[in-house]
Coordinates of N, CA and C in Angstrom, one line a residue:
M5 N 143.7 86.0 107.8 CA 143.7 86.7 109.1 C 143.8 85.7 110.2
S6 N 144.7 85.9 111.2 CA 144.9 85.0 112.3 C 143.7 85.1 113.2
T7 N 143.6 84.1 114.1 CA 142.5 84.1 115.1 C 142.6 85.4 116.0
A8 N 143.8 85.7 116.4 CA 143.9 86.9 117.2 C 143.5 88.2 116.5
Q9 N 143.9 88.3 115.2 CA 143.5 89.4 114.4 C 142.0 89.5 114.2
G10 N 141.4 88.3 114.0 CA 139.9 88.3 113.9 C 139.2 88.7 115.1
A11 N 139.7 88.3 116.3 CA 139.1 88.7 117.5 C 139.3 90.2 117.8
R12 N 140.4 90.7 117.4 CA 140.6 92.2 117.6 C 139.6 93.0 116.7
A13 N 139.5 92.5 115.4 CA 138.6 93.1 114.5 C 137.1 93.1 115.0
R14 N 136.7 91.9 115.5 CA 135.4 91.8 116.1 C 135.2 92.7 117.3
A15 N 136.2 92.8 118.1 CA 136.1 93.7 119.3 C 136.0 95.1 118.9
R16 N 136.8 95.5 117.8 CA 136.7 96.9 117.4 C 135.3 97.2 116.8
I17 N 134.7 96.3 116.1 CA 133.4 96.5 115.6 C 132.4 96.7 116.7
E18 N 132.5 95.8 117.8 CA 131.6 95.9 118.9 C 131.7 97.2 119.7
V19 N 133.0 97.6 119.9 CA 133.2 98.9 120.6 C 132.7 100.1 119.8
T20 N 133.0 100.0 118.5 CA 132.5 101.1 117.6 C 131.0 101.2 117.7
A21 N 130.3 100.1 117.7 CA 128.8 100.1 117.7 C 128.4 100.6 119.1
A22 N 129.0 100.3 120.1 CA 128.6 100.7 121.5 C 128.8 102.2 121.6
I23 N 129.9 102.8 121.0 CA 130.1 104.2 121.0 C 129.0 104.9 120.3
K24 N 128.7 104.4 119.1 CA 127.6 105.0 118.3 C 126.3 105.0 119.1
D25 N 126.0 103.8 119.7 CA 124.7 103.7 120.4 C 124.6 104.7 121.5
E26 N 125.7 104.9 122.3 CA 125.7 105.8 123.4 C 125.6 107.2 122.8
A27 N 126.3 107.5 121.7 CA 126.2 108.8 121.1 C 124.7 109.1 120.7
R28 N 124.0 108.1 120.2 CA 122.6 108.3 119.8 C 121.8 108.6 121.0
R29 N 122.1 108.0 122.1 CA 121.3 108.2 123.3 C 121.6 109.7 123.7
Q30 N 122.8 110.2 123.6 CA 123.1 111.6 123.9 C 122.3 112.5 123.0
L31 N 122.3 112.2 121.7 CA 121.5 113.0 120.8 C 120.1 113.1 121.2
A32 N 119.5 112.1 121.6 CA 118.1 112.1 122.0 C 117.9 112.9 123.3
A33 N 118.9 112.8 124.2 CA 118.7 113.5 125.5 C 119.2 115.0 125.5
E34 N 120.3 115.3 124.7 CA 120.9 116.6 124.8 C 120.9 117.3 123.5
G35 N 120.8 116.6 122.4 CA 120.9 117.3 121.1 C 122.3 117.2 120.5
A36 N 122.4 117.3 119.2 CA 123.7 117.1 118.6 C 124.8 118.2 119.0
A37 N 124.3 119.4 119.2 CA 125.3 120.4 119.6 C 126.0 120.1 120.9
R38 N 125.4 119.3 121.8 CA 126.0 119.0 123.1 C 126.7 117.7 123.1
L39 N 126.8 117.0 121.9 CA 127.5 115.7 121.9 C 128.9 115.9 122.3
S40 N 129.4 115.0 123.2 CA 130.7 115.1 123.8 C 131.4 113.7 123.8
L41 N 132.6 113.7 123.3 CA 133.3 112.4 123.4 C 133.6 112.0 124.8
R42 N 134.0 113.0 125.6 CA 134.3 112.7 127.0 C 133.0 112.1 127.7
A43 N 131.9 112.7 127.4 CA 130.6 112.1 128.1 C 130.3 110.7 127.6
V44 N 130.6 110.5 126.3 CA 130.3 109.1 125.7 C 131.3 108.1 126.4
A45 N 132.6 108.5 126.5 CA 133.6 107.7 127.1 C 133.2 107.4 128.6
R46 N 132.8 108.4 129.3 CA 132.4 108.2 130.7 C 131.3 107.2 130.9
E47 N 130.2 107.4 130.0 CA 129.1 106.5 130.1 C 129.4 105.0 129.8
L48 N 130.4 104.8 128.9 CA 130.9 103.5 128.6 C 131.9 102.9 129.5
G49 N 132.4 103.7 130.4 CA 133.4 103.3 131.3 C 134.8 103.2 130.6
M50 N 135.0 104.1 129.6 CA 136.3 104.2 128.9 C 137.0 105.4 129.3
V51 N 138.3 105.4 129.2 CA 139.1 106.7 129.3 C 139.0 107.4 127.9
S52 N 139.0 108.7 127.9 CA 138.9 109.4 126.7 C 139.9 109.1 125.6
S53 N 141.1 108.8 126.1 CA 142.2 108.5 125.1 C 141.9 107.2 124.4
A54 N 141.2 106.3 125.0 CA 140.9 105.0 124.4 C 139.8 105.3 123.3
L55 N 138.8 106.1 123.6 CA 137.8 106.4 122.6 C 138.3 107.1 121.4
Y56 N 139.4 108.0 121.6 CA 139.9 108.7 120.5 C 140.6 107.8 119.5
R57 N 140.9 106.6 119.9 CA 141.4 105.6 118.9 C 140.4 105.2 117.9
Y58 N 139.1 105.3 118.3 CA 138.0 105.0 117.4 C 137.5 106.2 116.6
F59 N 137.4 107.3 117.3 CA 136.9 108.5 116.7 C 137.8 109.7 117.2
P60 N 138.7 110.2 116.4 CA 139.7 111.1 116.8 C 139.1 112.5 117.3
S61 N 137.8 112.8 116.9 CA 137.2 114.0 117.3 C 135.7 113.9 117.3
R62 N 135.0 114.8 117.9 CA 133.6 114.9 117.9 C 133.0 114.9 116.5
D63 N 133.7 115.6 115.6 CA 133.2 115.7 114.2 C 133.3 114.4 113.5
D64 N 134.3 113.6 113.8 CA 134.4 112.3 113.2 C 133.3 111.4 113.7
L65 N 132.9 111.5 114.9 CA 131.8 110.7 115.4 C 130.5 111.2 114.8
L66 N 130.3 112.5 114.7 CA 129.1 113.1 114.1 C 129.0 112.6 112.6
T67 N 130.1 112.6 111.9 CA 130.1 112.2 110.5 C 129.6 110.7 110.4
A68 N 130.1 109.9 111.3 CA 129.7 108.5 111.3 C 128.2 108.3 111.6
L69 N 127.7 109.1 112.6 CA 126.3 109.0 112.9 C 125.4 109.5 111.7
I70 N 125.9 110.6 111.1 CA 125.2 111.2 110.0 C 125.1 110.2 108.8
T71 N 126.3 109.6 108.5 CA 126.3 108.6 107.4 C 125.4 107.4 107.7
D72 N 125.5 106.9 108.9 CA 124.6 105.8 109.3 C 123.1 106.2 109.2
A73 N 122.8 107.4 109.6 CA 121.4 107.8 109.5 C 120.9 107.9 108.0
Y74 N 121.7 108.5 107.2 CA 121.4 108.6 105.7 C 121.3 107.2 105.1
D75 N 122.2 106.3 105.5 CA 122.2 104.9 105.0 C 120.9 104.2 105.5
S76 N 120.6 104.4 106.7 CA 119.4 103.7 107.3 C 118.1 104.2 106.5
L77 N 118.0 105.5 106.4 CA 116.9 106.1 105.7 C 116.9 105.6 104.2
G78 N 118.0 105.7 103.6 CA 118.1 105.2 102.2 C 117.7 103.7 102.0
G79 N 118.2 102.9 103.0 CA 117.9 101.5 102.9 C 116.4 101.3 103.1
S80 N 115.7 102.0 103.9 CA 114.3 101.9 104.1 C 113.5 102.3 102.8
A81 N 114.0 103.4 102.2 CA 113.3 103.8 101.0 C 113.5 102.8 99.9
E82 N 114.7 102.3 99.8 CA 115.0 101.3 98.7 C 114.2 100.0 98.9
A83 N 114.1 99.6 100.1 CA 113.3 98.4 100.4 C 111.8 98.6 100.0
A84 N 111.3 99.8 100.3 CA 109.9 100.1 100.0 C 109.7 100.1 98.4
H85 N 110.7 100.7 97.8 CA 110.7 100.8 96.3 C 110.7 99.4 95.7
E86 N 111.5 98.5 96.2 CA 111.6 97.1 95.7 C 110.3 96.3 96.0
A87 N 109.7 96.6 97.2 CA 108.5 95.8 97.6 C 107.2 96.3 96.9
E88 N 107.2 97.5 96.3 CA 106.0 98.0 95.7 C 105.8 97.3 94.3
A89 N 104.6 96.6 94.2 CA 104.3 95.9 93.0 C 103.6 96.7 91.9
G90 N 103.2 98.0 92.3 CA 102.5 98.8 91.4 C 103.4 99.5 90.4
G91 N 102.8 100.5 89.7 CA 103.5 101.3 88.7 C 104.5 102.3 89.3
L92 N 105.0 103.2 88.4 CA 106.0 104.2 88.9 C 105.4 105.2 89.8
F93 N 104.1 105.6 89.6 CA 103.5 106.5 90.5 C 103.4 105.9 91.9
E94 N 103.0 104.7 91.9 CA 102.9 104.0 93.2 C 104.2 103.8 93.9
R95 N 105.3 103.6 93.1 CA 106.6 103.4 93.7 C 107.1 104.8 94.3
W96 N 106.7 105.9 93.6 CA 107.0 107.2 94.2 C 106.4 107.3 95.6
I97 N 105.1 107.0 95.6 CA 104.4 107.1 96.9 C 105.0 106.2 98.0
A98 N 105.4 105.0 97.6 CA 106.0 104.1 98.5 C 107.3 104.6 99.1
V99 N 108.1 105.2 98.2 CA 109.4 105.8 98.7 C 109.2 106.9 99.6
C100 N 108.2 107.8 99.3 CA 108.0 109.0 100.2 C 107.4 108.5 101.5
E101 N 106.5 107.5 101.5 CA 105.9 107.1 102.7 C 107.0 106.4 103.6
A102 N 108.0 105.7 103.0 CA 109.1 105.1 103.7 C 109.9 106.2 104.4
V103 N 110.1 107.3 103.7 CA 110.9 108.4 104.3 C 110.1 108.9 105.6
R104 N 108.8 109.1 105.4 CA 108.0 109.6 106.6 C 108.1 108.6 107.7
S105 N 107.9 107.3 107.4 CA 107.9 106.3 108.5 C 109.2 106.2 109.2
W106 N 110.3 106.3 108.4 CA 111.6 106.2 109.1 C 111.8 107.4 110.0
A107 N 111.4 108.6 109.5 CA 111.6 109.8 110.3 C 110.8 109.7 111.6
L108 N 109.6 109.2 111.6 CA 108.7 109.1 112.8 C 109.3 108.0 113.7
E109 N 110.0 107.0 113.2 CA 110.6 106.0 114.0 C 112.0 106.4 114.6
H110 N 112.6 107.4 113.9 CA 114.0 107.8 114.3 C 114.0 109.3 114.3
P111 N 113.3 109.9 115.2 CA 113.1 111.4 115.1 C 114.5 112.1 115.4
H112 N 115.3 111.6 116.3 CA 116.5 112.3 116.6 C 117.6 112.2 115.5
E113 N 117.6 111.0 114.9 CA 118.5 110.9 113.8 C 118.0 111.7 112.6
Y114 N 116.7 111.8 112.4 CA 116.2 112.7 111.3 C 116.6 114.1 111.6
A115 N 116.4 114.5 112.9 CA 116.8 115.9 113.2 C 118.3 116.1 113.0
L116 N 119.1 115.1 113.2 CA 120.5 115.3 113.0 C 120.9 115.6 111.5
I117 N 120.1 114.9 110.6 CA 120.5 115.1 109.2 C 119.6 116.2 108.5
Y118 N 118.4 116.5 109.0 CA 117.5 117.5 108.4 C 117.0 118.6 109.3
G119 N 117.6 118.6 110.5 CA 117.2 119.6 111.5 C 118.2 120.8 111.5
T120 N 118.3 121.5 112.6 CA 119.2 122.6 112.7 C 120.6 122.2 112.6
P121 N 121.4 122.9 111.8 CA 122.8 122.5 111.6 C 123.6 122.6 113.0
V122 N 124.5 121.7 113.1 CA 125.3 121.6 114.4 C 126.3 122.8 114.3
P123 N 126.4 123.7 115.3 CA 127.3 124.8 115.2 C 128.8 124.3 115.2
G124 N 129.5 124.8 114.2 CA 130.9 124.5 114.1 C 131.2 123.2 113.3
Y125 N 130.2 122.6 112.8 CA 130.4 121.3 112.1 C 129.9 121.5 110.6
T126 N 130.8 121.0 109.7 CA 130.4 120.9 108.3 C 130.6 119.5 107.8
A127 N 129.5 118.9 107.3 CA 129.6 117.5 106.9 C 130.6 117.4 105.7
P128 N 131.5 116.4 105.7 CA 132.4 116.2 104.6 C 131.7 115.6 103.4
D129 N 132.4 115.6 102.3 CA 131.9 115.1 101.0 C 131.7 113.6 101.1
T130 N 132.3 112.9 102.1 CA 132.1 111.5 102.2 C 130.7 111.1 102.6
T131 N 129.9 112.1 103.1 CA 128.5 111.8 103.5 C 127.6 111.9 102.2
V132 N 128.1 112.4 101.1 CA 127.2 112.7 100.0 C 126.6 111.4 99.4
P133 N 127.3 110.3 99.2 CA 126.7 109.1 98.6 C 125.5 108.6 99.4
A134 N 125.7 108.6 100.7 CA 124.6 108.1 101.6 C 123.4 109.1 101.5
A135 N 123.7 110.4 101.5 CA 122.7 111.4 101.5 C 121.9 111.4 100.2
A136 N 122.5 110.9 99.2 CA 121.9 110.9 97.8 C 120.9 109.8 97.6
R137 N 120.9 108.8 98.4 CA 120.2 107.5 98.1 C 118.7 107.7 97.8
V138 N 118.0 108.5 98.6 CA 116.6 108.7 98.4 C 116.4 109.6 97.1
G139 N 117.2 110.6 96.9 CA 117.1 111.4 95.7 C 117.3 110.6 94.5
L140 N 118.3 109.7 94.5 CA 118.6 108.9 93.3 C 117.4 108.0 93.0
L141 N 116.7 107.5 94.0 CA 115.6 106.7 93.8 C 114.5 107.4 93.0
L142 N 114.2 108.7 93.5 CA 113.2 109.5 92.9 C 113.6 109.9 91.4
I143 N 114.9 110.2 91.2 CA 115.4 110.4 89.9 C 115.2 109.2 89.0
G144 N 115.5 108.0 89.6 CA 115.4 106.8 88.8 C 114.0 106.5 88.4
I145 N 113.0 106.8 89.3 CA 111.6 106.6 88.9 C 111.2 107.5 87.7
A146 N 111.6 108.8 87.8 CA 111.3 109.7 86.7 C 112.0 109.3 85.4
R147 N 113.3 108.9 85.5 CA 114.0 108.4 84.3 C 113.3 107.2 83.7
E148 N 112.9 106.3 84.5 CA 112.2 105.1 84.0 C 110.9 105.5 83.3
A149 N 110.2 106.5 83.9 CA 108.9 106.9 83.3 C 109.2 107.6 81.9
H150 N 110.2 108.4 81.9 CA 110.6 109.1 80.7 C 110.9 108.1 79.6
R151 N 111.6 107.0 79.9 CA 112.0 106.0 78.9 C 110.9 105.1 78.5
G152 N 109.9 104.9 79.5 CA 108.9 104.0 79.2 C 107.5 104.6 79.0
P153 N 106.6 104.6 80.0 CA 105.3 105.1 79.7 C 105.2 106.6 79.4
G154 N 106.2 107.3 79.7 CA 106.2 108.7 79.4 C 105.9 109.6 80.6
L155 N 106.2 110.9 80.5 CA 106.0 111.9 81.5 C 105.2 113.0 80.9
A156 N 104.3 113.6 81.7 CA 103.6 114.8 81.4 C 104.5 115.9 81.8
R157 N 105.4 116.4 80.9 CA 106.4 117.4 81.3 C 105.8 118.7 81.8
P158 N 106.3 119.1 83.0 CA 105.9 120.4 83.5 C 106.5 121.5 82.7
A159 N 105.9 122.7 82.8 CA 106.4 123.9 82.2 C 107.8 124.3 82.8
L160 N 108.6 124.9 82.0 CA 109.9 125.4 82.5 C 110.1 126.8 81.9
P161 N 110.2 127.8 82.8 CA 110.5 129.2 82.4 C 111.8 129.3 81.6
A162 N 111.8 130.1 80.6 CA 113.0 130.3 79.8 C 114.2 130.7 80.6
D163 N 114.1 131.5 81.6 CA 115.2 132.0 82.4 C 115.8 130.9 83.3
L164 N 115.0 129.9 83.5 CA 115.5 128.8 84.4 C 116.1 127.7 83.6
R165 N 116.0 127.7 82.3 CA 116.5 126.6 81.5 C 118.0 126.3 81.6
P166 N 118.8 127.4 81.6 CA 120.3 127.1 81.8 C 120.6 126.4 83.1
E167 N 119.9 126.8 84.2 CA 120.2 126.2 85.4 C 119.7 124.7 85.4
A168 N 118.5 124.5 84.8 CA 118.0 123.2 84.6 C 118.9 122.3 83.8
E169 N 119.5 122.8 82.8 CA 120.4 122.0 81.9 C 121.7 121.7 82.7
R170 N 122.1 122.6 83.5 CA 123.3 122.3 84.4 C 123.0 121.2 85.3
M171 N 121.8 121.2 86.0 CA 121.4 120.1 86.9 C 121.4 118.8 86.2
V172 N 120.8 118.8 85.0 CA 120.8 117.6 84.2 C 122.2 117.0 84.0
A173 N 123.1 117.9 83.6 CA 124.5 117.4 83.4 C 125.2 117.0 84.6
D174 N 124.8 117.6 85.8 CA 125.5 117.3 87.0 C 125.0 116.0 87.7
F175 N 123.7 115.8 87.7 CA 123.3 114.6 88.4 C 122.1 113.8 87.9
A176 N 121.5 114.2 86.7 CA 120.4 113.5 86.2 C 120.4 113.4 84.7
P177 N 121.5 112.8 84.2 CA 121.5 112.6 82.7 C 120.3 111.8 82.2
D178 N 119.8 112.1 81.0 CA 118.7 111.5 80.4 C 117.4 111.8 81.0
V179 N 117.3 112.8 81.8 CA 116.0 113.3 82.4 C 115.8 114.7 81.8
P180 N 114.6 114.9 81.3 CA 114.4 116.3 80.7 C 114.6 117.4 81.7
P181 N 115.1 118.5 81.2 CA 115.3 119.6 82.2 C 114.1 120.0 82.9
E182 N 112.9 120.0 82.3 CA 111.7 120.4 82.9 C 111.4 119.5 84.1
V183 N 111.7 118.3 84.0 CA 111.5 117.3 85.0 C 112.5 117.4 86.2
V184 N 113.7 117.7 85.8 CA 114.8 117.8 86.8 C 114.4 118.9 87.8
T185 N 114.0 120.1 87.3 CA 113.7 121.2 88.2 C 112.5 120.8 89.1
A186 N 111.5 120.1 88.6 CA 110.4 119.7 89.4 C 110.8 118.6 90.4
L187 N 111.8 117.8 90.0 CA 112.3 116.8 91.0 C 113.0 117.4 92.2
V188 N 113.8 118.4 91.9 CA 114.5 119.1 93.0 C 113.5 119.8 93.9
A189 N 112.5 120.4 93.3 CA 111.5 121.1 94.2 C 110.7 120.0 95.0
A190 N 110.4 118.9 94.3 CA 109.6 117.8 95.0 C 110.4 117.2 96.2
W191 N 111.7 117.1 95.9 CA 112.6 116.5 97.0 C 112.6 117.5 98.2
A192 N 112.7 118.8 98.0 CA 112.7 119.7 99.1 C 111.4 119.7 99.8
Q193 N 110.3 119.6 99.0 CA 109.0 119.7 99.6 C 108.7 118.4 100.4
L194 N 109.2 117.2 99.9 CA 109.0 116.0 100.7 C 109.6 116.1 102.1
Y195 N 110.8 116.7 102.2 CA 111.4 116.8 103.5 C 110.7 117.9 104.3
G196 N 110.2 118.9 103.6 CA 109.4 119.9 104.3 C 108.2 119.4 104.9
L197 N 107.5 118.5 104.2 CA 106.3 117.9 104.8 C 106.6 117.0 106.0
V198 N 107.7 116.2 105.9 CA 108.1 115.4 107.0 C 108.5 116.2 108.2
S199 N 109.3 117.3 108.0 CA 109.8 118.1 109.0 C 108.6 118.9 109.7
F200 N 107.7 119.4 109.0 CA 106.5 120.0 109.6 C 105.8 119.1 110.5
E201 N 105.6 117.8 110.1 CA 105.0 116.9 111.0 C 105.8 116.6 112.2
L202 N 107.1 116.3 112.0 CA 107.9 115.8 113.1 C 108.2 116.9 114.1
F203 N 108.3 118.1 113.6 CA 108.7 119.2 114.5 C 107.5 120.0 115.0
G204 N 106.3 119.5 114.8 CA 105.1 120.0 115.5 C 104.4 121.1 114.7
Q205 N 104.8 121.4 113.5 CA 104.2 122.5 112.8 C 102.7 122.2 112.3
F206 N 102.4 120.9 112.3 CA 101.0 120.5 111.9 C 100.1 120.4 113.1
N207 N 100.6 120.6 114.3 CA 99.7 120.5 115.5 C 98.6 121.5 115.4
R208 N 97.4 121.0 115.7 CA 96.1 121.7 115.6 C 95.8 122.2 114.2
M209 N 96.4 121.6 113.2 CA 96.1 121.9 111.9 C 95.7 120.7 111.0
V210 N 96.6 119.7 111.0 CA 96.4 118.5 110.3 C 96.2 117.3 111.2
E211 N 95.1 116.6 111.2 CA 94.8 115.5 112.1 C 95.1 114.2 111.5
D212 N 94.5 113.9 110.3 CA 94.8 112.6 109.6 C 96.1 112.8 108.8
R213 N 97.2 112.7 109.4 CA 98.5 113.1 108.8 C 98.9 112.1 107.7
A214 N 98.6 110.8 107.9 CA 99.0 109.9 107.0 C 98.3 110.1 105.6
A215 N 97.0 110.3 105.7 CA 96.2 110.6 104.5 C 96.6 111.9 103.9
F216 N 96.9 112.9 104.7 CA 97.3 114.2 104.1 C 98.7 114.1 103.4
F217 N 99.6 113.3 104.1 CA 100.9 113.1 103.5 C 100.8 112.4 102.1
R218 N 100.0 111.3 102.1 CA 99.9 110.5 100.9 C 99.3 111.4 99.7
H219 N 98.3 112.2 100.0 CA 97.8 113.1 99.0 C 98.8 114.1 98.6
A220 N 99.6 114.7 99.5 CA 100.6 115.7 99.2 C 101.7 115.2 98.3
V221 N 102.2 114.0 98.6 CA 103.3 113.5 97.8 C 102.8 112.9 96.5
G222 N 101.5 112.6 96.4 CA 100.9 112.3 95.1 C 100.9 113.5 94.2
Q223 N 100.6 114.7 94.8 CA 100.6 115.9 94.1 C 102.0 116.2 93.6
L224 N 103.0 115.9 94.5 CA 104.4 116.1 94.0 C 104.7 115.2 92.8
A225 N 104.3 114.0 92.9 CA 104.5 113.1 91.7 C 103.9 113.6 90.5
R226 N 102.7 114.2 90.6 CA 102.0 114.7 89.4 C 102.8 116.0 88.9
G227 N 103.3 116.7 89.8 CA 104.1 117.9 89.5 C 105.4 117.5 88.7
V228 N 105.9 116.4 89.0 CA 107.1 115.9 88.3 C 106.7 115.4 86.9
G229 N 105.4 115.0 86.7 CA 105.0 114.5 85.5 C 104.5 113.0 85.5
L230 N 104.6 112.4 86.7 CA 104.1 111.0 86.8 C 102.6 111.0 86.7
V231 N 102.1 109.9 86.1 CA 100.7 109.7 86.0 C 100.2 108.5 86.7
P232 N 99.2 108.6 87.6 CA 98.7 107.4 88.3 C 98.3 106.3 87.4
G233 N 98.5 105.0 87.8 CA 98.1 103.9 87.1 C 96.6 103.7 87.3
P234 N 96.0 102.7 86.5 CA 94.6 102.5 86.7 C 94.2 102.1 88.1
A235 N 93.1 102.5 88.6 CA 92.6 102.2 90.0 C 92.3 100.8 90.1

């Protein structure tokens, strides 16, 4: 790559980052539904036609912001998982607490990926790998427990077994069907807990929210079949 090409590439990276930063400020001030490429261009002192060279449409910009948010969340959860020196139960707690901490630090980005859907926008399949990072961590913890110290398998109703076996085949090979259904329920409940706190549903109800959250996600771990290590 020539010096001129390298300079152009760096400039493109810098402008792209500036566009995203301004878009995030708009998300915080106006919400995702009112995100406007023209408004972003105006705040950056750009003409709209120049901005379209970076993001051809509002949906392209939204997709970039959504992917970045999922990757940021996933990176935080993965770092917590790697840093936890305890057993698998403790790693589960660490991942869940990292999700909560990230959401509290990035409320508008959390709302973008787990809040009200943006009217007229459908996230493309390209966002799926980033969106799956936290879920894959939790599946990995359950898989490791199944292969190693073992899992206390939850009950599985007979009429749910075909669906559970389909889920095993689709995204969780080598994990027992009983555990996969519990994992999906736990994943949904994890984000329900975070959303209730972030969007004010725990106001005048739960005061020590960190302790409550830790207890609740511990119960989710037990529901999946993980067993706490020695105290």
